[in-house]
Coordinates of C-alpha atoms in Angstrom, one line a residue:
M1 CA -18.4 4.4 -3.8
Q2 CA -19.3 4.4 -0.2
L3 CA -16.4 5.1 2.1
D4 CA -17.7 3.0 4.9
P5 CA -18.0 0.0 4.7
I6 CA -17.1 -0.6 1.0
G7 CA -14.1 1.6 0.6
K8 CA -12.7 0.9 4.0
M9 CA -12.9 -2.9 3.4
L10 CA -10.9 -2.5 0.1
F11 CA -8.4 -0.2 1.7
M12 CA -7.8 -2.6 4.7
E13 CA -7.5 -5.7 2.5
I14 CA -4.8 -4.0 0.4
C15 CA -3.0 -3.0 3.6
K16 CA -3.2 -6.5 4.9
K17 CA -1.7 -7.9 1.7
L18 CA 1.2 -5.4 1.9
R19 CA 1.7 -6.3 5.6
D20 CA 1.9 -10.0 4.5
Q21 CA 5.0 -9.0 2.5
K22 CA 6.5 -8.0 5.9
W23 CA 6.1 -4.3 5.0
T24 CA 5.1 -2.0 7.9
V25 CA 2.9 1.1 8.2
D26 CA 4.6 4.4 9.1
D27 CA 2.1 5.2 11.8
H28 CA 4.0 8.4 12.9
R29 CA 2.1 10.2 10.1
F30 CA -1.2 9.4 11.8
Y31 CA -0.5 12.1 14.4
D32 CA 0.2 15.0 12.1
D33 CA -1.9 18.1 12.4
K34 CA -3.6 17.6 9.0
D35 CA -6.2 15.4 7.3
I36 CA -4.9 11.9 6.9
T37 CA -6.2 9.8 4.0
E38 CA -3.3 7.4 3.4
A39 CA -1.1 4.8 4.9
V40 CA 2.6 4.8 3.9
F41 CA 4.4 1.4 3.9
L42 CA 8.0 0.9 4.7
L43 CA 10.4 -1.9 4.1
P44 CA 11.4 -3.5 7.4
D45 CA 14.8 -2.7 8.9
H46 CA 15.8 -6.3 8.3
F47 CA 15.6 -5.9 4.5
I48 CA 17.4 -2.6 4.6
E49 CA 20.3 -4.1 6.7
T50 CA 20.7 -7.1 4.4
E51 CA 21.0 -5.1 1.2
D52 CA 24.5 -3.7 0.2
N53 CA 22.9 -0.6 -1.1
P54 CA 23.1 2.3 1.4
E55 CA 20.8 4.3 -0.9
L56 CA 17.9 1.9 -0.3
E57 CA 15.0 3.9 1.0
K58 CA 12.4 2.5 3.3
V59 CA 9.3 4.0 1.8
I60 CA 8.0 1.6 -0.8
A61 CA 4.3 2.0 -1.2
K62 CA 1.2 4.0 -0.2
V63 CA -2.5 3.2 0.0
S64 CA -4.8 6.1 -0.1
F65 CA -8.5 7.0 -0.4
A66 CA -9.2 8.9 -3.6
G67 CA -11.6 11.8 -3.5
E68 CA -12.2 15.1 -1.9
I69 CA -12.2 15.5 1.9
D70 CA -15.6 17.1 1.9
K71 CA -17.1 14.0 0.1
M72 CA -15.3 11.7 2.4
K73 CA -17.0 13.4 5.3
E74 CA -20.2 12.5 3.6
N75 CA -19.2 8.8 3.3
Q76 CA -18.2 9.0 -0.4
I77 CA -14.9 8.3 -2.1
D78 CA -13.9 7.9 -5.8
G79 CA -11.9 4.7 -5.0
V80 CA -8.6 3.6 -3.5
H81 CA -5.1 4.3 -4.9
L82 CA -2.2 1.9 -4.4
T83 CA 1.1 3.6 -5.3
F84 CA 4.5 1.9 -5.5
Y85 CA 7.6 4.0 -5.7
T86 CA 9.8 2.8 -8.6
K87 CA 13.1 3.9 -7.1
R88 CA 12.6 1.4 -4.3
L89 CA 11.2 -1.2 -6.6
K90 CA 14.1 -1.0 -8.9
E91 CA 16.6 -1.3 -6.1
L92 CA 14.9 -4.6 -5.1
D93 CA 14.2 -5.7 -8.7
L94 CA 10.4 -5.6 -8.1
N95 CA 9.5 -3.0 -10.7
K96 CA 9.0 -5.3 -13.7
A97 CA 7.0 -7.8 -11.6
I98 CA 4.6 -5.1 -10.3
G99 CA 4.6 -3.1 -13.5
S100 CA 3.5 -6.3 -15.4
V101 CA 0.1 -6.2 -13.7
A102 CA -1.9 -4.1 -16.1
H103 CA -5.4 -4.3 -14.6
F104 CA -6.4 -1.2 -12.6
Q105 CA -3.0 0.3 -13.5
H106 CA -3.7 4.0 -13.6
K107 CA -0.2 5.5 -14.0
K108 CA 3.3 4.2 -14.7
D109 CA 6.3 6.5 -15.0
T110 CA 9.8 6.9 -13.7
K111 CA 8.7 7.7 -10.2
T112 CA 5.6 5.6 -9.5
I113 CA 3.4 2.7 -10.5
E114 CA -0.1 3.5 -9.5
F115 CA -3.2 1.5 -9.4
F116 CA -6.7 3.0 -9.0
I117 CA -9.5 0.7 -7.8
D118 CA -13.0 2.0 -8.0
Q119 CA -14.8 -1.2 -7.5
P120 CA -15.8 -3.0 -4.3
F121 CA -13.5 -5.6 -2.8
A122 CA -16.0 -8.3 -3.5
N123 CA -15.9 -7.6 -7.2
E124 CA -14.5 -10.5 -9.2
E125 CA -12.1 -8.2 -11.2
V126 CA -10.8 -6.8 -8.0
Q127 CA -10.2 -10.3 -6.6
Q128 CA -8.4 -11.4 -9.7
W129 CA -6.3 -8.2 -9.7
M130 CA -5.3 -8.7 -6.0
D131 CA -4.5 -12.3 -6.6
Q132 CA -2.3 -11.5 -9.6
L133 CA -0.5 -8.6 -8.0
F134 CA 0.1 -10.1 -4.6
T135 CA 1.0 -13.6 -5.8
T136 CA 3.5 -12.0 -8.1
L137 CA 4.9 -9.7 -5.4
E138 CA 5.1 -12.5 -2.8
G139 CA 6.9 -14.8 -5.3
K140 CA 9.5 -12.1 -6.0
M141 CA 10.0 -11.3 -2.3
V142 CA 10.5 -15.0 -1.5
E143 CA 12.9 -15.2 -4.5
L144 CA 14.9 -12.2 -3.1
Y145 CA 14.9 -13.2 0.6
G146 CA 14.2 -16.9 0.7
D147 CA 13.9 -18.4 4.1
E148 CA 14.6 -14.9 5.7
M149 CA 11.0 -14.1 4.9
K150 CA 9.8 -16.8 7.3
E151 CA 12.0 -15.4 10.1
I152 CA 10.7 -11.9 9.9
P153 CA 7.6 -11.4 12.1
I154 CA 4.5 -9.9 10.6
V155 CA 3.9 -6.6 12.3
L156 CA 0.3 -6.0 13.3
L157 CA -1.4 -3.2 11.4
P158 CA -1.9 -0.1 13.6
V159 CA -5.4 0.1 15.2
K160 CA -5.6 3.7 14.0
L161 CA -5.4 2.5 10.4
Q162 CA -9.0 1.4 10.6
D163 CA -10.0 4.9 11.6
L164 CA -8.8 6.5 8.4
P165 CA -9.5 8.9 7.0
L166 CA -8.7 11.2 9.9
Y167 CA -9.9 14.8 9.8
Y168 CA -7.9 17.6 11.3
Q169 CA -9.9 19.8 13.7
N170 CA -8.6 23.4 14.2

């Protein structure tokens, strides 16, 4: 699959859907001195503060380009990974809802539920998968937080997200 534009479009659309859940990108990682091929999503502080669970961690998901860095530099990727961290999902009772979406599910274990998408965003199967996954996720988030969801502003995606992958220069 071509990294640009096909892979980047898929990557960005998944990121937008996660953002619509009021999840935010940890953009501090974009400034590390290494190759950056992923965006890590965090629960907003508002969700952390309203839960009675002090163990609730903020990192909930990751979207990443799949493939070797050398191939990415040549505009080729294997696909896009979407990884959810089950510890956080269980704390919010989201693990069954997300785990029930079988299409493109690549891995499911005690630590992660991972989807691997190797088709373009415009592909009908990808559209159906995104609709199923994010409709399910949104329904569960509204069930958990109700009207609070409307009160929390959607945070803009960082501009640098569109520049991924970033390559470290020695």
